[in-house]
Amino acid sequence: AGVILRCGVPSPAPTAVLPCVTVGGVDWLRDDANDPSFVFTTYGRTPAVEVIIDATAASGLDALTDLAFAVGQLPVEGACITPGG
């Protein structure tokens, strides 16, 4: 599968290690340790959602954009903070 969605994963703690990207108003922590498979986990939403994307089979940006409306319905409890932001 090019994209795997997992709902109800543990909410991640704040981190300075994983980069945060915002797509469609949803903050995601990006873990690229298994490149070309990328794991994106929502940040500041409960329950958290994890999306695993095989970059050889699917576009990460397209997948996160397509999921943004549904994931955006989850309660917001925090947001990513960028350096200097």
XYZ file of C-alpha atoms in Angstrom, residues 25-76:
52
model
C -4.222 23.559 8.795
C -3.072 20.279 10.400
C 0.354 20.027 12.079
C 2.277 16.817 11.389
C 5.577 15.562 12.805
C 7.627 13.955 10.014
C 9.847 10.963 10.718
C 12.009 10.096 7.725
C 14.174 7.487 9.481
C 12.946 4.799 7.057
C 13.191 6.858 3.850
C 11.556 6.301 1.318
C 8.816 5.455 3.817
C 7.799 8.481 5.842
C 5.719 8.481 9.034
C 3.623 11.565 9.704
C 1.924 11.881 13.114
C -0.488 14.649 13.973
C 0.729 17.057 16.595
C -1.627 18.860 18.959
C -4.676 16.690 18.158
C -6.301 14.037 20.291
C -6.566 11.278 19.376
C -3.457 11.375 17.230
C -3.410 10.046 13.673
C -0.427 8.400 12.009
C 0.025 8.214 8.251
C 2.735 6.016 6.755
C 3.583 6.941 3.181
C 5.703 4.943 0.760
C 7.184 7.763 -1.326
C 7.900 5.321 -4.172
C 4.155 4.703 -4.536
C 2.397 7.898 -3.372
C 2.888 11.610 -2.867
C 3.095 12.553 0.798
C 1.818 16.064 0.175
C -1.160 14.774 -1.816
C -2.029 12.195 0.851
C -1.858 14.696 3.722
C -3.821 17.263 1.724
C -6.529 14.691 0.994
C -6.750 13.772 4.695
C -6.611 17.335 6.068
C -10.353 17.974 6.196
C -11.173 14.743 8.063
C -8.201 14.972 10.437
C -8.902 18.670 10.965
C -12.169 17.725 12.713
C -10.226 16.310 15.686
C -9.952 18.586 18.738
C -6.917 20.882 18.719
